[in-house]
Every structure is written in structure tokens, then in C-alpha cells.
mmCIF file of C-alpha atoms in Angstrom:
data_model
loop_
_atom_site.group_PDB
_atom_site.id
_atom_site.type_symbol
_atom_site.label_atom_id
_atom_site.label_comp_id
_atom_site.label_asym_id
_atom_site.label_seq_id
_atom_site.Cartn_x
_atom_site.Cartn_y
_atom_site.Cartn_z
ATOM 1 C CA MET A 198 103.926 125.883 129.519
ATOM 2 C CA LYS A 199 105.379 122.423 130.102
ATOM 3 C CA HIS A 200 103.148 119.886 128.374
ATOM 4 C CA VAL A 201 101.011 120.785 125.348
ATOM 5 C CA LEU A 202 98.433 118.396 123.892
ATOM 6 C CA ILE A 203 97.772 119.037 120.183
ATOM 7 C CA VAL A 204 94.466 117.551 119.003
ATOM 8 C CA GLU A 205 94.584 117.797 115.216
ATOM 9 C CA ASP A 206 93.865 115.232 112.478
ATOM 10 C CA ASP A 207 95.851 117.115 109.808
ATOM 11 C CA THR A 208 99.290 115.543 110.242
ATOM 12 C CA ASP A 209 101.125 118.397 108.480
ATOM 13 C CA ILE A 210 99.633 121.033 110.789
ATOM 14 C CA ALA A 211 100.146 118.895 113.890
ATOM 15 C CA ARG A 212 103.773 118.223 112.960
ATOM 16 C CA ALA A 213 104.549 121.881 112.188
ATOM 17 C CA VAL A 214 103.043 123.147 115.447
ATOM 18 C CA SER A 215 104.732 120.350 117.386
ATOM 19 C CA VAL A 216 108.175 121.163 115.978
ATOM 20 C CA GLY A 217 107.725 124.848 116.812
ATOM 21 C CA LEU A 218 106.600 124.145 120.372
ATOM 22 C CA ARG A 219 109.395 121.671 121.036
ATOM 23 C CA GLY A 220 111.835 124.245 119.731
ATOM 24 C CA LYS A 221 110.609 126.554 122.505
ATOM 25 C CA GLY A 222 111.174 123.902 125.154
ATOM 26 C CA HIS A 223 107.657 122.501 125.452
ATOM 27 C CA GLU A 224 106.792 118.834 125.810
ATOM 28 C CA VAL A 225 104.244 117.878 123.154
ATOM 29 C CA THR A 226 101.731 115.059 122.725
ATOM 30 C CA ILE A 227 99.730 114.712 119.497
ATOM 31 C CA ALA A 228 96.233 113.195 119.240
ATOM 32 C CA ALA A 229 94.417 112.800 115.908
ATOM 33 C CA SER A 230 90.915 112.215 117.300
ATOM 34 C CA GLY A 231 88.710 112.776 120.312
ATOM 35 C CA ARG A 232 89.323 109.205 121.456
ATOM 36 C CA GLN A 233 93.082 109.676 121.331
ATOM 37 C CA MET A 234 92.718 112.963 123.200
ATOM 38 C CA ASN A 235 90.873 111.274 126.065
ATOM 39 C CA GLU A 236 93.498 108.530 126.168
ATOM 40 C CA ALA A 237 96.267 111.133 126.369
ATOM 41 C CA LEU A 238 94.497 113.028 129.162
ATOM 42 C CA ALA A 239 94.051 109.798 131.112
ATOM 43 C CA GLU A 240 97.756 108.979 130.840
ATOM 44 C CA ALA A 241 99.351 112.301 131.838
ATOM 45 C CA ALA A 242 98.591 115.806 133.037
ATOM 46 C CA VAL A 243 98.772 118.537 130.394
ATOM 47 C CA ASP A 244 99.147 122.293 130.810
ATOM 48 C CA VAL A 245 97.231 123.370 127.692
ATOM 49 C CA ILE A 246 95.217 121.799 124.878
ATOM 50 C CA ILE A 247 95.404 123.043 121.281
ATOM 51 C CA LEU A 248 92.199 121.719 119.741
ATOM 52 C CA ASP A 249 90.981 121.510 116.145
ATOM 53 C CA LEU A 250 87.173 121.593 116.010
ATOM 54 C CA GLY A 251 86.924 119.436 112.877
ATOM 55 C CA LEU A 252 87.887 116.012 114.171
ATOM 56 C CA PRO A 253 86.894 112.730 112.475
ATOM 57 C CA ASP A 254 85.054 111.112 115.380
ATOM 58 C CA ILE A 255 83.472 113.937 117.416
ATOM 59 C CA ASP A 256 82.738 117.632 117.100
ATOM 60 C CA GLY A 257 85.269 119.819 118.896
ATOM 61 C CA ILE A 258 82.571 121.793 120.712
ATOM 62 C CA GLU A 259 81.379 118.595 122.363
ATOM 63 C CA LEU A 260 84.962 117.774 123.343
ATOM 64 C CA ILE A 261 85.386 121.171 124.999
ATOM 65 C CA MET A 262 82.214 120.610 127.027
ATOM 66 C CA GLN A 263 83.403 117.134 128.034
ATOM 67 C CA VAL A 264 86.736 118.466 129.293
ATOM 68 C CA ARG A 265 85.076 121.337 131.168
ATOM 69 C CA ARG A 266 83.015 118.854 133.178
ATOM 70 C CA TRP A 267 86.174 117.786 135.000
ATOM 71 C CA SER A 268 89.057 120.153 134.235
ATOM 72 C CA GLN A 269 89.927 123.843 133.800
ATOM 73 C CA VAL A 270 93.000 123.158 131.660
ATOM 74 C CA PRO A 271 93.385 126.027 129.126
ATOM 75 C CA ILE A 272 92.032 125.216 125.643
ATOM 76 C CA VAL A 273 93.096 127.093 122.509
ATOM 77 C CA VAL A 274 90.900 126.291 119.505
ATOM 78 C CA ILE A 275 92.352 126.239 116.000
ATOM 79 C CA SER A 276 89.703 125.991 113.317
ATOM 80 C CA ALA A 277 88.924 126.605 109.664
ATOM 81 C CA ARG A 278 85.525 127.930 110.775
ATOM 82 C CA HIS A 279 85.600 131.691 110.249
ATOM 83 C CA ASP A 280 81.976 132.411 111.121
ATOM 84 C CA ALA A 281 81.243 134.277 114.335
ATOM 85 C CA HIS A 282 78.736 131.607 115.417
ATOM 86 C CA GLY A 283 81.427 128.916 115.557
ATOM 87 C CA LYS A 284 83.768 131.114 117.561
ATOM 88 C CA ILE A 285 81.055 132.128 120.002
ATOM 89 C CA ALA A 286 79.992 128.493 120.439
ATOM 90 C CA ALA A 287 83.561 127.410 121.226
ATOM 91 C CA LEU A 288 84.146 130.211 123.728
ATOM 92 C CA ASP A 289 80.768 129.640 125.371
ATOM 93 C CA ALA A 290 81.582 125.924 125.687
ATOM 94 C CA GLY A 291 84.704 126.821 127.661
ATOM 95 C CA ALA A 292 87.552 127.510 125.221
ATOM 96 C CA ASP A 293 90.055 130.140 126.373
ATOM 97 C CA ASP A 294 91.083 131.392 122.927
ATOM 98 C CA TYR A 295 90.289 130.887 119.229
ATOM 99 C CA VAL A 296 92.662 130.965 116.230
ATOM 100 C CA THR A 297 91.425 130.625 112.651
ATOM 101 C CA LYS A 298 93.239 128.720 109.914
ATOM 102 C CA PRO A 299 95.513 129.510 108.208
ATOM 103 C CA PHE A 300 97.581 130.788 111.127
ATOM 104 C CA SER A 301 101.232 131.424 111.873
ATOM 105 C CA LEU A 302 103.166 129.551 114.521
ATOM 106 C CA GLY A 303 104.096 132.918 116.007
ATOM 107 C CA GLU A 304 100.419 133.683 116.618
ATOM 108 C CA VAL A 305 99.873 130.373 118.407
ATOM 109 C CA LEU A 306 102.959 130.905 120.563
ATOM 110 C CA ALA A 307 101.750 134.411 121.455
ATOM 111 C CA ARG A 308 98.355 133.036 122.541
ATOM 112 C CA LEU A 309 100.082 130.427 124.716
ATOM 113 C CA ARG A 310 102.302 133.078 126.319
ATOM 114 C CA ALA A 311 99.220 135.150 127.132
ATOM 115 C CA ILE A 312 97.573 132.146 128.782
ATOM 116 C CA GLU A 313 100.753 131.428 130.728
ATOM 117 C CA ARG A 314 100.861 135.023 132.000
ATOM 118 C CA ARG A 315 97.225 134.858 133.102
ATOM 119 C CA SER A 316 97.819 131.517 134.821
ATOM 120 C CA GLY A 317 100.893 132.915 136.571
ATOM 121 C CA VAL A 318 98.964 135.889 137.953
ATOM 122 C CA ALA A 319 96.261 133.569 139.291
ATOM 123 C CA ALA A 320 98.815 131.192 140.755
ATOM 124 C CA ASP A 321 100.677 133.927 142.629
ATOM 125 C CA SER A 322 97.696 134.400 144.951
ATOM 126 C CA SER A 323 96.812 130.738 145.311
ATOM 127 C CA VAL A 324 97.855 130.098 148.915
ATOM 128 C CA VAL A 325 95.300 128.276 151.042
ATOM 129 C CA ALA A 326 95.664 128.080 154.824
ATOM 130 C CA THR A 327 93.518 126.439 157.472
ATOM 131 C CA GLY A 328 91.870 128.679 160.032
ATOM 132 C CA ASP A 329 94.127 127.436 162.836
ATOM 133 C CA GLY A 330 97.267 128.001 160.734
ATOM 134 C CA ARG A 331 98.412 124.367 161.005
ATOM 135 C CA VAL A 332 98.213 123.666 157.249
ATOM 136 C CA VAL A 333 99.391 125.966 154.459
ATOM 137 C CA ILE A 334 99.022 124.906 150.811
ATOM 138 C CA ASP A 335 100.934 126.865 148.159
ATOM 139 C CA LEU A 336 99.312 125.826 144.879
ATOM 140 C CA ALA A 337 101.763 127.851 142.783
ATOM 141 C CA ALA A 338 104.908 126.406 144.374
ATOM 142 C CA HIS A 339 103.445 122.912 144.895
ATOM 143 C CA VAL A 340 104.439 123.025 148.560
ATOM 144 C CA LEU A 341 102.566 121.822 151.648
ATOM 145 C CA HIS A 342 103.500 122.933 155.170
ATOM 146 C CA VAL A 343 102.021 121.348 158.280
ATOM 147 C CA GLU A 344 102.872 122.995 161.611
ATOM 148 C CA GLY A 345 105.651 124.908 159.883
ATOM 149 C CA ALA A 346 107.379 121.866 158.386
ATOM 150 C CA GLU A 347 107.339 120.995 154.686
ATOM 151 C CA VAL A 348 105.526 117.715 154.043
ATOM 152 C CA HIS A 349 106.242 115.574 150.986
ATOM 153 C CA LEU A 350 103.275 114.473 148.874
ATOM 154 C CA THR A 351 103.228 112.018 145.996
ATOM 155 C CA PRO A 352 101.995 113.413 142.643
ATOM 156 C CA ILE A 353 98.583 111.791 143.134
ATOM 157 C CA GLU A 354 98.278 113.095 146.690
ATOM 158 C CA TRP A 355 99.219 116.585 145.520
ATOM 159 C CA ASN A 356 96.686 116.509 142.677
ATOM 160 C CA MET A 357 93.950 115.438 145.079
ATOM 161 C CA LEU A 358 94.831 118.141 147.589
ATOM 162 C CA SER A 359 94.901 120.732 144.795
ATOM 163 C CA VAL A 360 91.354 119.797 143.788
ATOM 164 C CA PHE A 361 90.187 120.130 147.399
ATOM 165 C CA ALA A 362 92.002 123.441 147.840
ATOM 166 C CA LYS A 363 90.474 124.907 144.696
ATOM 167 C CA HIS A 364 87.003 123.740 145.771
ATOM 168 C CA ARG A 365 87.484 124.433 149.492
ATOM 169 C CA GLY A 366 84.278 124.404 151.470
ATOM 170 C CA ALA A 367 82.346 122.744 148.643
ATOM 171 C CA LEU A 368 81.298 119.127 148.294
ATOM 172 C CA VAL A 369 83.442 117.317 145.712
ATOM 173 C CA ASP A 370 81.718 114.174 144.466
ATOM 174 C CA ALA A 371 83.717 110.999 143.836
ATOM 175 C CA THR A 372 83.321 111.097 140.054
ATOM 176 C CA THR A 373 84.624 114.659 139.820
ATOM 177 C CA LEU A 374 87.596 113.856 142.025
ATOM 178 C CA LEU A 375 88.505 110.726 140.071
ATOM 179 C CA THR A 376 88.269 112.411 136.687
ATOM 180 C CA GLU A 377 90.210 115.515 137.762
ATOM 181 C CA VAL A 378 93.026 113.495 139.353
ATOM 182 C CA TRP A 379 93.231 110.311 137.282
ATOM 183 C CA GLY A 380 91.260 111.220 134.132
ATOM 184 C CA PRO A 381 87.853 110.286 132.687
ATOM 185 C CA GLU A 382 88.805 106.623 132.228
ATOM 186 C CA TYR A 383 88.925 106.173 136.028
ATOM 187 C CA ALA A 384 85.548 107.665 136.936
ATOM 188 C CA GLY A 385 84.353 104.390 138.480
ATOM 189 C CA GLU A 386 87.462 103.449 140.471
ATOM 190 C CA ARG A 387 86.251 104.551 143.896
ATOM 191 C CA GLY A 388 88.655 102.254 145.719
ATOM 192 C CA TYR A 389 91.468 104.618 144.764
ATOM 193 C CA LEU A 390 89.866 107.406 146.776
ATOM 194 C CA ARG A 391 89.688 105.517 150.050
ATOM 195 C CA VAL A 392 93.392 104.670 149.885
ATOM 196 C CA TYR A 393 94.588 108.156 149.000
ATOM 197 C CA MET A 394 92.196 109.933 151.367
ATOM 198 C CA SER A 395 93.654 107.863 154.192
ATOM 199 C CA GLN A 396 97.171 108.855 153.130
ATOM 200 C CA LEU A 397 96.270 112.544 152.931
ATOM 201 C CA ARG A 398 94.709 112.478 156.382
ATOM 202 C CA GLN A 399 97.839 110.871 157.821
ATOM 203 C CA LYS A 400 99.854 113.818 156.506
ATOM 204 C CA LEU A 401 97.451 116.710 157.210
ATOM 205 C CA GLU A 402 95.346 115.834 160.224
ATOM 206 C CA ALA A 403 96.435 116.034 163.857
ATOM 207 C CA ASP A 404 94.213 112.988 164.471
ATOM 208 C CA PRO A 405 93.507 111.113 161.210
ATOM 209 C CA ALA A 406 90.791 109.056 162.921
ATOM 210 C CA ARG A 407 88.872 112.272 163.692
ATOM 211 C CA PRO A 408 89.616 114.486 160.664
ATOM 212 C CA GLN A 409 89.297 118.210 161.127
ATOM 213 C CA TYR A 410 89.787 119.276 157.485
ATOM 214 C CA LEU A 411 89.150 116.350 155.115
ATOM 215 C CA HIS A 412 85.618 115.060 155.639
ATOM 216 C CA THR A 413 83.797 112.134 154.048
ATOM 217 C CA GLN A 414 80.089 112.614 153.361
ATOM 218 C CA MET A 415 78.778 109.092 152.924
ATOM 219 C CA GLY A 416 77.252 108.398 149.532
ATOM 220 C CA MET A 417 77.996 111.913 148.359
ATOM 221 C CA GLY A 418 81.712 112.677 148.281
ATOM 222 C CA TYR A 419 84.315 114.661 150.211
ATOM 223 C CA ARG A 420 84.684 118.167 151.580
ATOM 224 C CA PHE A 421 87.794 120.158 152.548
ATOM 225 C CA THR A 422 87.032 122.703 155.260
ATOM 226 C CA PRO A 423 90.185 124.722 156.036
#
């Protein structure tokens, strides 16, 4: 893991987990509420969320469902709720793992290592190529090749292309694309898409004016057809 977002209103727990994670080389951001969590997600990409269900401003289950509408970032729940119903509800909402309080830091670190291993296995096979072989996208290595040459992408361009590659062949609506790339605070900023779509086409398409892979469907969204 590189960047862990801890969403926990108990400052002692948040501090203890943060110190342990930083000691293992992780970057850590702490949010004490659902609002602060959304602000943190809008500001920077995170690799995993550690989420307490008992937040002061919103129920954690609702937060999980909100995140799952636009992102598949791993979520590890930490909660004082020991009942099976609460655990089932969190996992059904989209959480990847569930740890009950009190817990040891070693247990949390073990859960994160398991998630990292699973993510690594999935990433190893995440190479997307166009049918004509012109474009090859290596999602694991963050590398794009066009006609055999490596092409540099900005972080925003890469994030957009990653979304298209993961949803290849499917229509991606503007709101989904904006929230996955920029965060939920930017869901209405459609002007961003026109600029960055133009830049992506310049780098991927043989003729950007007549795109072969990155298609605009007016009033609906965009589609990547490799």
C-alpha cells in the first residue's frame, strides 16, 4: 500500500493506527467524519480506506455505498459492532474486510497485506490491447505503448485511461468519469472532460479527428472500444 485513508473519530485509535502504518512505510491521511473523508478523496488518490462505522455525521454503511458508486478502492471496516447483522451489512454494501474493536495493529496490518496480495494478483493480468495491436495499456506498470513506443501521460490522463480500460466496451457516463478521476466534488465539471479527452485522443488515435478507440456518445458519455 502507498496511501491509506483512516476514517475514525476516536483520535487515540486514529493516531495509534497512523503511527503503526507510517512505521511500515505507508503514507497516511486521517479524517474524523464522513465530510472530511470526502474532502480527502477529492484531494488525492488513496490505495485503501480504513473506515469506522460509527462516525458523528453519517453512518459508515452509507459511506461505503457512496464510495462504491464511483470507486473500487479497498475498504477495511473497523467497528465496535460485534453483531453478525452489522458485519453482513458492511460487506454487502461493498466493504472488503471487517475488523471488530478492540483490535491489534498487527491484525490490521495483516488484513492490508492480504488486500495488497489480492490486488497484485489482479494487476498482474491487467494488460489491455487494442485489436489492431497499436495501443497496449499495462494497468499494473502504469505504462502506455502506442505503435511500440512508450507514450507519457499526465496523472489525470492516466487515471482517465485506466477508467476506460477497466470499463472497456461499456458506456462510461460523464458523472462516473468525473467522480472516479477527480472525486465526488467535481461531478458537475464537464468542461474538464472535453479538454482531457482531446489530449488522450492526440496521444492514442492515429487520426484524433476520427477516433477509432475513444468515442463520444452525445448526451450520454464516452466509450473505449479497443
